[in-house]
């Protein structure tokens, strides 16, 4: 049984790493291509917009997914009714967050058009959560690996869109936002239909349960605080009028954040293991956390050293406008290394 569990963890870790590497590819492509197309100031506006998205999107996306896992895997609630309840919460919160984000975006980000702001926010708060809720339902009902396949479809589509627009010479924040909203909406609706057929229920919004909202908020609060801690500085820079500096800093921070991918993968695949516990066995989750935390800490130190060596490559990837990011990258790496140590 122990060998089976280890084998399952390895397989899920591999799939989780594939998802994260695909995410990395899409992020890296948009990072490089938008950076070259928009320059430091334009990329700063784009990064500032996603700094608004980060603290809020957990309510519409990951919070709903974690609520499904909590109530189905741990509490044993019916999959269909729980999934439909969380879908309703995700859509309702998504509409509200799109409105709030649009107001904040127009007030803070001057370099991005209103159409682009609305398109990006609607994509992240409404369209993408459709796919995430569908994948979360499969993860709760079957497992992590089939859920990863659903997530990979959306991530791969994003790569195709970015490369296609760049090759066509039409890659801007507006075209990326509008195209991704259309693509993600179609994929989300198809995913819901497919998952509903898989588990024999109509995957449409249903009556939501207050306990699901409470669980969503409980999970989202911590994630939102972490995201605000990571991205709040970009918002302050953008609101203060430092457009170029915001772009350079965002580029440096993005490079450093790539190093967190293996850690994020480990967190995703291990989540279900913290929902199941042995009654009467004290400290089991603490011991598990310490074991995973030690691995993440060692990796953080190694990555910090490697980052110092590769830092000068940033200006080659992004262009001369981002030379200032090299120094910033080193400083951010020190923070990361210190935190992991």
Coordinates of C-alpha atoms in Angstrom, one line a residue:
X1 CA 0.0 0.0 0.0
X2 CA 2.9 2.4 0.8
X3 CA 4.5 1.7 -2.6
X4 CA 1.1 2.4 -4.3
X5 CA 0.8 5.7 -2.5
X6 CA 4.4 6.7 -3.5
X7 CA 3.8 5.6 -7.1
X8 CA 0.6 7.7 -7.1
X9 CA 2.4 10.7 -5.7
X10 CA 5.1 10.4 -8.3
X11 CA 2.6 10.1 -11.2
X12 CA 0.6 13.0 -10.0
X13 CA 3.7 15.1 -9.4
X14 CA 4.8 14.5 -13.0
X15 CA 1.4 15.6 -14.3
X16 CA 1.5 18.6 -11.9
X17 CA 4.9 19.5 -13.2
X18 CA 3.7 19.2 -16.8
X19 CA 0.8 21.6 -16.0
X20 CA 3.2 24.0 -14.4
X21 CA 5.7 23.8 -17.2
X22 CA 3.0 24.5 -19.7
X23 CA 1.9 27.5 -17.6
X24 CA 5.5 28.6 -17.6
X25 CA 5.8 28.3 -21.4
X26 CA 2.7 30.5 -21.9
X27 CA 3.8 33.0 -19.3
X28 CA 7.3 33.1 -20.7
X29 CA 6.0 33.6 -24.3
X30 CA 3.6 36.4 -23.3
X31 CA 6.4 37.9 -21.1
X32 CA 8.9 38.0 -23.9
X33 CA 6.6 38.8 -26.8
X34 CA 4.5 41.5 -25.0
X35 CA 7.7 42.9 -23.5
X36 CA 9.2 43.4 -27.0
X37 CA 5.9 44.6 -28.4
X38 CA 5.0 47.1 -25.7
X39 CA 8.3 48.1 -24.1
X40 CA 8.9 48.6 -20.4
X41 CA 6.1 51.1 -19.9
X42 CA 3.5 49.1 -21.8
X43 CA 4.5 45.9 -20.1
X44 CA 4.2 47.7 -16.8
X45 CA 0.6 48.5 -17.5
X46 CA -0.1 44.9 -18.4
X47 CA 1.6 43.6 -15.2
X48 CA -0.3 46.2 -13.1
X49 CA -3.6 44.9 -14.5
X50 CA -2.7 41.4 -13.4
X51 CA -1.7 42.7 -10.0
X52 CA -5.3 43.7 -9.7
X53 CA -6.5 40.3 -10.9
X54 CA -4.2 38.3 -8.5
X55 CA -5.8 39.1 -5.1
X56 CA -9.3 38.9 -6.4
X57 CA -9.3 35.9 -8.8
X58 CA -9.1 33.4 -6.0
X59 CA -12.7 34.0 -5.1
X60 CA -13.9 33.2 -8.6
X61 CA -11.5 30.4 -9.5
X62 CA -9.2 28.6 -7.0
X63 CA -11.5 29.3 -4.0
X64 CA -14.4 27.5 -5.7
X65 CA -12.2 24.6 -6.8
X66 CA -10.9 24.1 -3.2
X67 CA -14.4 24.3 -1.9
X68 CA -15.4 21.5 -4.2
X69 CA -12.5 19.4 -3.0
X70 CA -13.2 20.2 0.6
X71 CA -16.9 19.3 0.6
X72 CA -16.7 16.3 -1.7
X73 CA -13.4 14.6 -0.8
X74 CA -13.4 15.3 2.9
X75 CA -17.0 15.9 3.9
X76 CA -18.5 13.4 1.5
X77 CA -21.1 15.7 -0.1
X78 CA -22.7 14.7 -3.4
X79 CA -20.5 15.7 -6.3
X80 CA -23.2 17.1 -8.6
X81 CA -25.0 19.4 -6.2
X82 CA -21.7 20.7 -4.8
X83 CA -20.2 21.4 -8.2
X84 CA -23.3 23.2 -9.4
X85 CA -23.4 25.3 -6.2
X86 CA -19.8 26.3 -6.6
X87 CA -20.3 27.1 -10.3
X88 CA -23.0 29.5 -9.3
X89 CA -20.7 31.1 -6.7
X90 CA -17.9 31.3 -9.2
X91 CA -20.1 33.1 -11.8
X92 CA -21.7 35.4 -9.4
X93 CA -18.4 36.4 -7.8
X94 CA -16.9 36.7 -11.3
X95 CA -19.4 39.3 -12.4
X96 CA -18.9 41.3 -9.2
X97 CA -15.1 41.1 -9.4
X98 CA -15.1 42.1 -13.1
X99 CA -17.0 45.3 -12.2
X100 CA -14.7 46.0 -9.2
X101 CA -11.6 45.3 -11.2
X102 CA -12.7 47.5 -14.0
X103 CA -13.1 50.5 -11.7
X104 CA -9.7 49.9 -10.1
X105 CA -8.0 49.3 -13.4
X106 CA -9.2 52.5 -15.0
X107 CA -8.2 54.4 -11.9
X108 CA -4.7 52.9 -11.6
X109 CA -3.6 51.7 -15.0
X110 CA -3.3 54.5 -17.6
X111 CA -1.5 52.7 -20.3
X112 CA -4.1 50.0 -21.0
X113 CA -7.3 50.7 -23.0
X114 CA -10.7 50.2 -21.4
X115 CA -11.6 47.4 -23.8
X116 CA -8.4 45.5 -22.9
X117 CA -9.1 46.0 -19.2
X118 CA -12.6 44.6 -19.4
X119 CA -11.5 41.7 -21.7
X120 CA -8.6 40.6 -19.5
X121 CA -10.7 40.8 -16.3
X122 CA -13.7 39.0 -17.9
X123 CA -11.3 36.3 -19.0
X124 CA -9.7 35.8 -15.6
X125 CA -12.9 36.2 -13.5
X126 CA -15.5 34.6 -15.7
X127 CA -14.2 32.5 -18.6
X128 CA -11.2 30.8 -17.0
X129 CA -13.0 29.8 -13.8
X130 CA -15.5 27.8 -16.0
X131 CA -12.6 25.5 -16.9
X132 CA -11.1 25.5 -13.4
X133 CA -14.5 24.5 -11.8
X134 CA -14.9 21.7 -14.4
X135 CA -11.3 20.5 -13.7
X136 CA -11.9 20.7 -9.9
X137 CA -15.0 18.6 -10.2
X138 CA -13.0 15.9 -12.0
X139 CA -10.3 16.1 -9.4
X140 CA -12.8 15.6 -6.6
X141 CA -14.7 12.8 -8.5
X142 CA -11.8 10.9 -10.1
X143 CA -8.4 12.3 -9.4
X144 CA -5.7 14.9 -10.1
X145 CA -4.4 13.4 -13.4
X146 CA -7.7 13.6 -15.5
X147 CA -8.3 17.0 -14.0
X148 CA -4.8 18.1 -15.3
X149 CA -5.7 17.1 -18.8
X150 CA -8.6 19.6 -18.7
X151 CA -6.3 22.4 -17.4
X152 CA -3.7 21.6 -20.1
X153 CA -6.2 22.2 -22.9
X154 CA -6.7 25.8 -21.7
X155 CA -3.0 26.4 -21.1
X156 CA -2.1 25.0 -24.6
X157 CA -4.8 27.2 -26.2
X158 CA -3.2 30.3 -24.6
X159 CA 0.1 29.4 -26.1
X160 CA -1.4 29.0 -29.5
X161 CA -3.1 32.4 -29.2
X162 CA 0.0 34.2 -28.1
X163 CA 2.2 32.8 -30.8
X164 CA -0.4 33.2 -33.5
X165 CA -1.0 36.9 -32.6
X166 CA 2.8 37.6 -32.4
X167 CA 3.5 35.9 -35.7
X168 CA 0.7 37.9 -37.3
X169 CA 2.1 41.1 -35.9
X170 CA -1.1 41.7 -34.0
X171 CA -0.1 41.0 -30.4
X172 CA -1.3 43.8 -28.1
X173 CA -3.0 43.7 -24.7
X174 CA -6.4 44.3 -26.3
X175 CA -6.1 41.6 -29.0
X176 CA -4.7 39.1 -26.4
X177 CA -7.5 39.9 -24.0
X178 CA -10.4 39.7 -26.5
X179 CA -9.1 36.5 -28.2
X180 CA -8.4 34.7 -24.9
X181 CA -11.9 35.7 -23.6
X182 CA -13.5 34.1 -26.6
X183 CA -11.3 31.0 -26.6
X184 CA -11.6 30.4 -22.8
X185 CA -15.4 30.9 -22.8
X186 CA -15.8 28.2 -25.5
X187 CA -13.4 25.8 -23.8
X188 CA -15.2 26.4 -20.5
X189 CA -18.6 25.6 -21.8
X190 CA -17.3 22.5 -23.6
X191 CA -15.6 21.4 -20.4
X192 CA -18.7 21.8 -18.3
X193 CA -20.7 19.8 -20.9
X194 CA -18.1 17.0 -21.0
X195 CA -17.8 16.8 -17.2
X196 CA -21.5 16.8 -16.8
X197 CA -21.8 13.9 -19.2
X198 CA -19.0 12.1 -17.4
X199 CA -20.8 12.1 -14.1
X200 CA -24.3 12.0 -15.5
X201 CA -25.7 15.4 -14.4
X202 CA -26.5 18.7 -16.1
X203 CA -23.5 20.9 -15.2
X204 CA -25.3 24.2 -15.0
X205 CA -25.5 26.8 -12.2
X206 CA -27.6 25.5 -9.3
X207 CA -28.7 26.9 -5.9
X208 CA -25.6 27.7 -3.9
X209 CA -25.0 26.7 -0.3
X210 CA -23.8 29.2 2.2
X211 CA -21.3 26.7 3.6
X212 CA -19.7 26.5 0.2
X213 CA -19.3 30.3 0.1
X214 CA -17.8 30.2 3.6
X215 CA -15.2 27.6 2.6
X216 CA -14.4 29.6 -0.6
X217 CA -13.8 32.7 1.5
X218 CA -11.7 30.8 4.0
X219 CA -9.4 29.4 1.4
X220 CA -9.4 32.6 -0.7
X221 CA -8.5 34.9 2.1
X222 CA -5.0 33.4 2.6
X223 CA -4.4 33.1 -1.1
X224 CA -5.5 36.7 -1.7
X225 CA -3.3 38.0 1.0
X226 CA -0.3 36.2 -0.4
X227 CA -1.1 37.5 -3.9
X228 CA -1.5 41.1 -2.6
X229 CA 1.8 40.7 -0.8
X230 CA 3.4 39.6 -4.1
X231 CA 1.8 42.1 -6.4
X232 CA 0.8 45.1 -4.3
X233 CA 4.1 46.8 -4.9
X234 CA 3.4 46.8 -8.7
X235 CA 0.1 48.6 -8.1
X236 CA 1.8 51.2 -5.9
X237 CA 4.4 51.8 -8.5
X238 CA 1.8 52.1 -11.3
X239 CA -0.4 54.4 -9.3
X240 CA 2.5 56.6 -8.5
X241 CA 3.3 57.1 -12.2
X242 CA 6.4 55.0 -12.5
X243 CA 5.4 53.2 -15.7
X244 CA 8.8 52.2 -16.9
X245 CA 10.0 51.2 -13.5
X246 CA 6.9 49.1 -13.0
X247 CA 7.6 47.2 -16.2
X248 CA 11.2 46.6 -15.3
X249 CA 10.4 45.5 -11.8
X250 CA 7.5 43.3 -13.0
X251 CA 9.9 41.6 -15.5
X252 CA 12.5 40.9 -12.8
X253 CA 9.8 39.5 -10.4
X254 CA 8.4 37.4 -13.2
X255 CA 11.8 35.7 -13.8
X256 CA 12.2 35.0 -10.1
X257 CA 8.7 33.7 -9.8
X258 CA 9.4 31.1 -12.5
X259 CA 11.6 29.4 -9.9
X260 CA 8.5 28.7 -7.7
X261 CA 7.0 26.3 -10.3
X262 CA 8.2 23.1 -8.8
X263 CA 7.1 24.2 -5.3
X264 CA 3.6 25.1 -6.7
X265 CA 3.4 21.7 -8.4
X266 CA 4.2 20.0 -5.1
X267 CA 1.5 22.1 -3.3
X268 CA -1.1 21.2 -5.9
X269 CA -0.5 17.4 -5.9
X270 CA -0.3 17.2 -2.1
X271 CA -3.4 19.1 -1.4
X272 CA -5.8 16.1 -1.3
X273 CA -3.4 14.3 1.1
X274 CA -4.0 17.0 3.7
X275 CA -7.8 16.5 3.4
X276 CA -7.7 12.9 4.5
X277 CA -6.4 12.1 8.0
X278 CA -6.1 9.2 10.4
X279 CA -8.3 9.6 13.5
X280 CA -6.3 9.7 16.7
X281 CA -2.9 10.2 15.0
X282 CA -1.6 13.5 16.4
X283 CA 0.7 15.7 14.4
X284 CA 0.3 13.8 11.1
X285 CA -0.3 17.0 9.1
X286 CA 2.5 18.9 10.8
X287 CA 5.0 16.1 10.0
X288 CA 3.9 16.1 6.4
X289 CA 4.2 19.9 6.2
X290 CA 7.7 19.9 7.6
X291 CA 8.8 17.2 5.2
X292 CA 7.5 19.1 2.2
X293 CA 8.7 22.4 3.6
X294 CA 12.2 21.1 3.9
X295 CA 12.3 20.1 0.3
X296 CA 11.0 23.5 -0.8
X297 CA 13.5 25.3 1.3
X298 CA 16.5 23.4 -0.1
X299 CA 15.3 24.0 -3.6
X300 CA 14.8 27.8 -2.9
X301 CA 18.4 28.2 -1.9
X302 CA 19.7 26.3 -4.9
X303 CA 17.5 28.3 -7.3
X304 CA 18.6 31.6 -5.8
X305 CA 22.2 30.8 -6.5
X306 CA 21.5 29.8 -10.1
X307 CA 19.5 32.9 -10.6
X308 CA 22.4 35.2 -9.8
X309 CA 24.4 33.4 -12.5
X310 CA 21.7 33.7 -15.2
X311 CA 20.5 37.2 -14.4
X312 CA 22.3 39.0 -17.3
X313 CA 20.3 37.0 -19.8
X314 CA 17.2 39.0 -19.0
X315 CA 18.1 42.0 -21.2
X316 CA 18.9 39.6 -24.1
X317 CA 15.4 38.2 -23.9
X318 CA 13.4 41.4 -23.4
X319 CA 15.5 44.0 -25.0
X320 CA 17.7 47.0 -23.9
X321 CA 14.7 48.7 -22.2
X322 CA 14.8 46.0 -19.5
X323 CA 18.5 46.3 -18.6
X324 CA 17.4 47.9 -15.3
X325 CA 15.6 44.7 -14.5
X326 CA 18.9 42.8 -14.0
X327 CA 19.8 44.6 -10.8
X328 CA 16.2 44.3 -9.6
X329 CA 16.2 40.6 -10.3
X330 CA 19.2 40.1 -8.0
X331 CA 17.5 41.9 -5.2
X332 CA 14.3 40.0 -5.6
X333 CA 16.3 36.8 -5.7
X334 CA 17.8 37.7 -2.3
X335 CA 14.3 38.0 -0.9
X336 CA 13.2 34.7 -2.3
X337 CA 16.3 32.9 -1.1
X338 CA 16.0 34.4 2.4
X339 CA 12.3 33.4 2.6
X340 CA 13.0 29.8 1.5
X341 CA 15.9 29.5 3.8

